[in-house]
Amino acid sequence: MPIDDLPRLGLGTYSDADREQWTDTVETALDVGYRHVDTAQVYENERYVGEGIAASDVDRDDLFLATKTVHIDLPPEPSGVPDAIDGCLDRLGVDYVDLLYVHWPSGLYDAEAVLPAFDDAVDDGRIRNVGLSNFTPELLDEAREVLDAPVAAHQVELHPLLQQDELVEYAQRHDHWLVAYSPLAQGEVVDVPVLREIADKHDATPAQVSLAWLSSKDNVAAIPKASSRDHLRENLAALDLELDDEDVARIEAIDREQRFVDPDHAPWNR
Ligand code: NAP
């Protein structure tokens, strides 16, 4: 699927328990209408995600499939990146992915050593687009210098409690996608009073308000994780929720900056 058609609401698939569930959950998600699935080598579920895709009725060309490699724990050195890319495709059971992200610019990450393997994989068709995740503006600048391929997407934590204005503006200026991870603040959005009030006004839920706010921004997409058919449907239906200017202003006035994913090795902690 072309990058311009990236579905603004995708399925996140990280959970550190019961990885086998993703076969059923991905199949259910595709059944209810999701066409963007996000996984990663470190989630240790690519095999199950791939089985869910294979079990569904959706054609591969109608699906936007994203995964990630290069993380503090893997692979052991930059020369291992080409094999790591092949490993992702093998576990997913596909010939190509629509988007491959550098998962974290930490550990082995060195732009000059890692990114040429991503360009090679674009050239030979194993990956359609290059993405970056958890980068700072300075690291994005460096990656854009080193890469031949355009940066198609940057994936970061983004939700009403962490609004990331600088990275949103960067994505709009350079016209790449900003993909919001933990877009429900790992479930915390349901307890935010402003979001509850806006939800009540629209006969919606706080989760839907958060996702509608994100997906209405230029260049922004979101990948909530959900396990049940009800949550999957509820989140996808957020695309039909239209917030008005007053709602948006109230969300943007939320005075709280809270990261839920903040490891010591994150570039903003160095
Ligand atoms: P999230 O999507 O913000 O929140 C997931 C939590 O919200 C789960 O407990 C889920 O419960 C619950 N939930 C889902 N829909 C709901 C609804 N409609 N109402 C109330 N609760 C709801 O958090 P996340 O899993 O951290 O982030 C999403 C995805 O982003 C991950 O799965 C992963 O793919 C990606 N991610 C990427 C990075 C990175 O470094 N690039 C880091 C973190 C996450 P149920 O499961 O019970 O539905």
Tab-separated table of C-alpha atoms and ligand atoms in Angstrom:
chain	number	residue	atom	x	y	z
A	1	MET	CA	0.000	0.000	0.000
A	2	PRO	CA	1.507	3.409	-0.915
A	3	ILE	CA	2.753	5.497	1.991
A	4	ASP	CA	0.333	8.314	1.091
A	5	ASP	CA	-2.509	5.888	1.795
A	6	LEU	CA	-1.223	4.950	5.265
A	7	PRO	CA	-4.382	4.267	7.291
A	8	ARG	CA	-4.488	6.840	10.075
A	9	LEU	CA	-5.702	4.311	12.585
A	10	GLY	CA	-3.587	1.170	12.876
A	11	LEU	CA	-3.262	-1.687	15.334
A	12	GLY	CA	-0.415	-1.700	17.868
A	13	THR	CA	0.589	-5.190	18.950
A	14	TYR	CA	2.960	-4.880	21.894
A	15	SER	CA	2.264	-6.980	24.969
A	16	ASP	CA	4.754	-8.842	27.085
A	17	ALA	CA	2.386	-11.732	27.808
A	18	ASP	CA	0.399	-14.171	25.741
A	19	ARG	CA	2.091	-13.449	22.421
A	20	GLU	CA	0.104	-16.212	20.696
A	21	GLN	CA	-3.078	-14.122	21.122
A	22	TRP	CA	-1.944	-11.894	18.266
A	23	THR	CA	-2.904	-14.462	15.651
A	24	ASP	CA	-6.566	-14.157	16.634
A	25	THR	CA	-6.429	-10.461	17.480
A	26	VAL	CA	-4.855	-9.505	14.144
A	27	GLU	CA	-7.351	-11.649	12.253
A	28	THR	CA	-10.210	-10.000	14.181
A	29	ALA	CA	-8.786	-6.529	13.587
A	30	LEU	CA	-8.549	-7.131	9.843
A	31	ASP	CA	-12.092	-8.499	9.918
A	32	VAL	CA	-13.469	-5.327	11.551
A	33	GLY	CA	-11.637	-3.098	9.061
A	34	TYR	CA	-8.063	-2.366	10.199
A	35	ARG	CA	-5.590	-2.140	7.322
A	36	HIS	CA	-2.472	-0.987	9.202
A	37	VAL	CA	-0.682	-3.325	11.592
A	38	ASP	CA	2.399	-2.404	13.628
A	39	THR	CA	4.775	-4.887	15.220
A	40	ALA	CA	8.514	-5.164	16.031
A	41	GLN	CA	11.268	-7.740	16.274
A	42	VAL	CA	11.556	-7.218	20.050
A	43	TYR	CA	7.834	-7.859	20.585
A	44	GLU	CA	8.593	-11.521	19.745
A	45	ASN	CA	5.193	-11.821	18.094
A	46	GLU	CA	5.924	-11.265	14.398
A	47	ARG	CA	5.237	-14.936	13.733
A	48	TYR	CA	1.780	-14.692	15.323
A	49	VAL	CA	0.997	-11.385	13.637
A	50	GLY	CA	1.954	-12.986	10.305
A	51	GLU	CA	-0.292	-15.975	11.007
A	52	GLY	CA	-3.199	-13.627	11.709
A	53	ILE	CA	-2.603	-11.845	8.404
A	54	ALA	CA	-2.359	-15.151	6.537
A	55	ALA	CA	-5.610	-16.371	8.123
A	56	SER	CA	-7.547	-13.255	7.096
A	57	ASP	CA	-9.311	-12.567	3.794
A	58	VAL	CA	-7.380	-9.338	3.233
A	59	ASP	CA	-5.056	-9.192	0.225
A	60	ARG	CA	-1.466	-8.396	1.083
A	61	ASP	CA	-1.567	-5.367	-1.241
A	62	ASP	CA	-4.500	-3.923	0.718
A	63	LEU	CA	-2.623	-4.040	4.017
A	64	PHE	CA	-0.036	-1.637	5.421
A	65	LEU	CA	2.376	-3.759	7.460
A	66	ALA	CA	5.058	-2.121	9.608
A	67	THR	CA	7.747	-3.658	11.788
A	68	LYS	CA	10.896	-2.457	13.534
A	69	THR	CA	14.441	-3.635	14.125
A	70	VAL	CA	17.618	-2.121	15.644
A	71	HIS	CA	17.028	-1.863	19.348
A	72	ILE	CA	19.309	-1.734	22.351
A	73	ASP	CA	19.101	-5.518	22.598
A	74	LEU	CA	19.387	-6.334	18.893
A	75	PRO	CA	20.969	-7.168	16.569
A	76	PRO	CA	24.437	-7.555	18.116
A	77	GLU	CA	26.220	-5.247	15.669
A	78	PRO	CA	25.514	-3.146	12.564
A	79	SER	CA	26.770	-5.875	10.219
A	80	GLY	CA	23.839	-7.948	11.493
A	81	VAL	CA	21.184	-5.498	10.251
A	82	PRO	CA	20.626	-7.115	6.792
A	83	ASP	CA	20.035	-10.484	8.467
A	84	ALA	CA	17.764	-8.848	11.035
A	85	ILE	CA	15.641	-7.436	8.194
A	86	ASP	CA	15.418	-10.880	6.578
A	87	GLY	CA	14.457	-12.337	9.955
A	88	CYS	CA	11.519	-9.932	10.280
A	89	LEU	CA	10.220	-10.910	6.825
A	90	ASP	CA	10.693	-14.624	7.524
A	91	ARG	CA	8.810	-14.505	10.829
A	92	LEU	CA	6.006	-12.427	9.325
A	93	GLY	CA	5.843	-14.798	6.336
A	94	VAL	CA	5.875	-11.954	3.790
A	95	ASP	CA	8.101	-10.911	0.863
A	96	TYR	CA	8.111	-7.262	1.874
A	97	VAL	CA	6.966	-4.887	4.581
A	98	ASP	CA	5.442	-1.518	3.796
A	99	LEU	CA	7.501	0.196	6.486
A	100	LEU	CA	10.546	-0.809	8.504
A	101	TYR	CA	11.538	1.406	11.413
A	102	VAL	CA	14.800	1.818	13.264
A	103	HIS	CA	13.204	1.017	16.620
A	104	TRP	CA	15.512	2.971	18.970
A	105	PRO	CA	18.595	5.063	18.158
A	106	SER	CA	20.527	3.497	21.025
A	107	GLY	CA	22.953	0.656	21.703
A	108	LEU	CA	24.458	-0.262	18.343
A	109	TYR	CA	22.780	2.605	16.502
A	110	ASP	CA	25.084	4.635	14.365
A	111	ALA	CA	23.486	6.310	11.367
A	112	GLU	CA	26.363	5.653	8.945
A	113	ALA	CA	26.634	2.017	9.971
A	114	VAL	CA	22.938	1.100	10.169
A	115	LEU	CA	21.003	3.132	7.606
A	116	PRO	CA	22.725	1.908	4.384
A	117	ALA	CA	21.263	-1.553	5.083
A	118	PHE	CA	17.809	0.056	5.107
A	119	ASP	CA	18.528	1.770	1.758
A	120	ASP	CA	19.693	-1.562	0.309
A	121	ALA	CA	16.471	-3.225	1.448
A	122	VAL	CA	14.439	-0.465	-0.235
A	123	ASP	CA	16.454	-0.927	-3.427
A	124	ASP	CA	15.820	-4.673	-3.562
A	125	GLY	CA	12.147	-4.375	-2.585
A	126	ARG	CA	12.223	-6.018	0.841
A	127	ILE	CA	10.995	-2.825	2.429
A	128	ARG	CA	8.838	-0.204	0.748
A	129	ASN	CA	9.570	2.679	3.141
A	130	VAL	CA	12.030	3.619	5.854
A	131	GLY	CA	10.813	4.748	9.256
A	132	LEU	CA	12.539	5.950	12.408
A	133	SER	CA	11.267	5.689	15.961
A	134	ASN	CA	12.150	7.521	19.165
A	135	PHE	CA	14.413	10.018	17.403
A	136	THR	CA	15.095	13.613	18.402
A	137	PRO	CA	15.050	16.427	15.803
A	138	GLU	CA	18.873	16.344	15.724
A	139	LEU	CA	18.944	12.592	15.075
A	140	LEU	CA	16.237	12.986	12.418
A	141	ASP	CA	18.366	15.621	10.671
A	142	GLU	CA	21.358	13.290	10.715
A	143	ALA	CA	19.352	10.307	9.402
A	144	ARG	CA	17.910	12.372	6.561
A	145	GLU	CA	21.458	13.324	5.550
A	146	VAL	CA	22.674	9.727	5.549
A	147	LEU	CA	19.692	7.997	3.938
A	148	ASP	CA	19.098	7.915	0.185
A	149	ALA	CA	15.467	6.940	0.783
A	150	PRO	CA	13.144	9.561	2.239
A	151	VAL	CA	12.127	9.250	5.877
A	152	ALA	CA	8.531	8.142	5.420
A	153	ALA	CA	7.487	8.018	9.074
A	154	HIS	CA	8.652	8.801	12.571
A	155	GLN	CA	7.001	6.847	15.396
A	156	VAL	CA	6.957	8.388	18.877
A	157	GLU	CA	4.909	8.454	22.041
A	158	LEU	CA	2.132	10.976	21.428
A	159	HIS	CA	-1.209	11.506	23.178
A	160	PRO	CA	-3.074	14.312	24.967
A	161	LEU	CA	-0.744	14.002	27.979
A	162	LEU	CA	2.401	14.252	25.790
A	163	GLN	CA	1.668	16.479	22.830
A	164	GLN	CA	5.118	16.600	21.199
A	165	ASP	CA	4.567	19.932	19.422
A	166	GLU	CA	8.132	20.108	18.128
A	167	LEU	CA	7.992	16.662	16.496
A	168	VAL	CA	4.534	17.300	15.025
A	169	GLU	CA	5.791	20.517	13.491
A	170	TYR	CA	8.945	18.744	12.235
A	171	ALA	CA	6.848	16.038	10.556
A	172	GLN	CA	4.604	18.602	8.881
A	173	ARG	CA	7.576	20.673	7.702
A	174	HIS	CA	9.375	17.669	6.218
A	175	ASP	CA	6.134	16.000	5.160
A	176	HIS	CA	6.597	12.614	6.764
A	177	TRP	CA	4.086	10.729	8.893
A	178	LEU	CA	4.252	11.057	12.641
A	179	VAL	CA	2.860	7.783	13.994
A	180	ALA	CA	1.605	8.101	17.565
A	181	TYR	CA	2.429	5.185	19.832
A	182	SER	CA	0.728	4.719	23.196
A	183	PRO	CA	-1.983	7.023	21.774
A	184	LEU	CA	-4.260	6.132	24.701
A	185	ALA	CA	-1.459	6.862	27.205
A	186	GLN	CA	-1.566	3.119	27.871
A	187	GLY	CA	-5.208	3.383	28.935
A	188	GLU	CA	-4.786	6.469	31.163
A	189	VAL	CA	-6.806	8.715	28.848
A	190	VAL	CA	-10.036	7.211	30.165
A	191	ASP	CA	-9.435	9.030	33.482
A	192	VAL	CA	-8.605	12.488	32.121
A	193	PRO	CA	-11.533	14.791	33.088
A	194	VAL	CA	-11.356	17.050	30.009
A	195	LEU	CA	-11.418	14.050	27.686
A	196	ARG	CA	-14.352	12.555	29.596
A	197	GLU	CA	-16.314	15.803	29.283
A	198	ILE	CA	-15.628	16.079	25.544
A	199	ALA	CA	-16.561	12.419	25.137
A	200	ASP	CA	-19.879	12.942	26.938
A	201	LYS	CA	-20.657	15.913	24.702
A	202	HIS	CA	-20.265	13.745	21.572
A	203	ASP	CA	-21.710	10.540	23.017
A	204	ALA	CA	-18.278	9.016	22.514
A	205	THR	CA	-15.531	7.649	24.793
A	206	PRO	CA	-12.325	9.318	26.037
A	207	ALA	CA	-10.296	6.808	23.999
A	208	GLN	CA	-12.146	7.904	20.875
A	209	VAL	CA	-11.597	11.575	21.713
A	210	SER	CA	-7.857	10.994	22.035
A	211	LEU	CA	-7.686	9.090	18.741
A	212	ALA	CA	-9.914	11.591	16.903
A	213	TRP	CA	-7.729	14.457	18.122
A	214	LEU	CA	-4.564	12.699	16.898
A	215	SER	CA	-5.873	11.562	13.544
A	216	SER	CA	-7.302	14.977	12.710
A	217	LYS	CA	-3.826	16.534	12.785
A	218	ASP	CA	-1.977	16.898	9.495
A	219	ASN	CA	0.609	14.112	9.004
A	220	VAL	CA	-0.409	12.214	12.176
A	221	ALA	CA	-1.557	8.586	12.457
A	222	ALA	CA	-2.114	6.481	15.603
A	223	ILE	CA	-1.620	2.818	16.504
A	224	PRO	CA	-3.611	1.968	19.659
A	225	LYS	CA	-3.143	-1.510	21.030
A	226	ALA	CA	-6.388	-3.333	21.766
A	227	SER	CA	-7.207	-6.934	22.531
A	228	SER	CA	-10.976	-7.260	22.450
A	229	ARG	CA	-13.268	-6.940	19.449
A	230	ASP	CA	-15.141	-4.193	21.349
A	231	HIS	CA	-12.025	-2.065	21.877
A	232	LEU	CA	-10.886	-2.714	18.295
A	233	ARG	CA	-14.225	-1.489	16.934
A	234	GLU	CA	-14.458	1.428	19.348
A	235	ASN	CA	-11.010	2.687	18.377
A	236	LEU	CA	-11.576	2.378	14.632
A	237	ALA	CA	-14.877	4.257	14.967
A	238	ALA	CA	-12.928	7.226	16.350
A	239	LEU	CA	-12.201	8.136	12.718
A	240	ASP	CA	-15.881	9.124	12.422
A	241	LEU	CA	-15.741	11.470	15.414
A	242	GLU	CA	-15.337	15.136	14.500
A	243	LEU	CA	-14.087	17.400	17.229
A	244	ASP	CA	-14.861	21.112	17.066
A	245	ASP	CA	-12.420	23.968	17.613
A	246	GLU	CA	-13.427	24.339	21.252
A	247	ASP	CA	-12.735	20.633	21.926
A	248	VAL	CA	-9.327	20.882	20.272
A	249	ALA	CA	-8.467	24.018	22.240
A	250	ARG	CA	-9.421	22.297	25.505
A	251	ILE	CA	-7.258	19.261	24.697
A	252	GLU	CA	-4.337	21.458	23.706
A	253	ALA	CA	-4.650	23.322	26.996
A	254	ILE	CA	-4.150	20.152	29.065
A	255	ASP	CA	-1.242	21.088	31.283
A	256	ARG	CA	0.458	17.784	31.881
A	257	GLU	CA	3.540	16.246	30.265
A	258	GLN	CA	3.791	12.593	31.049
A	259	ARG	CA	5.808	9.927	29.293
A	260	PHE	CA	4.749	6.342	29.794
A	261	VAL	CA	7.690	4.927	27.785
A	262	ASP	CA	10.929	6.447	29.054
A	263	PRO	CA	13.897	4.067	29.219
A	264	ASP	CA	17.304	5.277	30.419
A	265	HIS	CA	18.779	4.685	26.953
A	266	ALA	CA	16.286	7.052	25.264
A	267	PRO	CA	18.129	9.802	23.367
A	268	TRP	CA	16.269	12.519	25.309
A	269	ASN	CA	17.695	11.056	28.559
A	270	ARG	CA	21.306	11.090	27.409
B	1	NAP	P1	-1.949	2.318	24.145
B	1	NAP	O1	-2.306	1.852	22.796
B	1	NAP	O2	-1.957	3.761	24.444
B	1	NAP	O3	-2.890	1.647	25.241
B	1	NAP	C1	-3.151	0.271	25.259
B	1	NAP	C2	-4.043	0.000	26.471
B	1	NAP	O4	-5.293	0.668	26.285
B	1	NAP	C3	-4.353	-1.475	26.644
B	1	NAP	O5	-4.390	-1.729	28.024
B	1	NAP	C4	-5.758	-1.608	26.033
B	1	NAP	O6	-6.511	-2.631	26.642
B	1	NAP	C5	-6.349	-0.282	26.377
B	1	NAP	N1	-7.405	0.105	25.434
B	1	NAP	C6	-7.433	-0.094	24.095
B	1	NAP	N2	-8.556	0.418	23.574
B	1	NAP	C7	-9.259	0.944	24.601
B	1	NAP	C8	-10.497	1.611	24.695
B	1	NAP	N3	-11.221	1.852	23.605
B	1	NAP	N4	-10.933	2.017	25.919
B	1	NAP	C9	-10.173	1.811	27.026
B	1	NAP	N5	-8.982	1.166	27.004
B	1	NAP	C10	-8.526	0.749	25.793
B	1	NAP	O7	-0.496	1.779	24.596
B	1	NAP	P2	0.692	0.937	23.951
B	1	NAP	O8	0.332	-0.489	23.784
B	1	NAP	O9	1.895	1.277	24.763
B	1	NAP	O10	0.924	1.587	22.518
B	1	NAP	C11	0.310	1.131	21.347
B	1	NAP	C12	1.298	0.502	20.415
B	1	NAP	O11	2.350	1.397	20.100
B	1	NAP	C13	2.033	-0.723	20.966
B	1	NAP	O12	1.208	-1.846	21.035
B	1	NAP	C14	3.163	-0.815	19.989
B	1	NAP	O13	2.736	-1.388	18.763
B	1	NAP	C15	3.510	0.655	19.787
B	1	NAP	N6	4.638	1.115	20.661
B	1	NAP	C16	5.805	1.475	20.064
B	1	NAP	C17	6.891	1.881	20.821
B	1	NAP	C18	8.167	2.265	20.135
B	1	NAP	O14	9.206	2.343	20.810
B	1	NAP	N7	8.137	2.507	18.841
B	1	NAP	C19	6.788	1.949	22.222
B	1	NAP	C20	5.572	1.619	22.820
B	1	NAP	C21	4.503	1.208	22.012
B	1	NAP	P3	-6.939	-3.989	25.878
B	1	NAP	O15	-5.693	-4.606	25.356
B	1	NAP	O16	-7.607	-4.749	26.964
B	1	NAP	O17	-7.881	-3.641	24.758
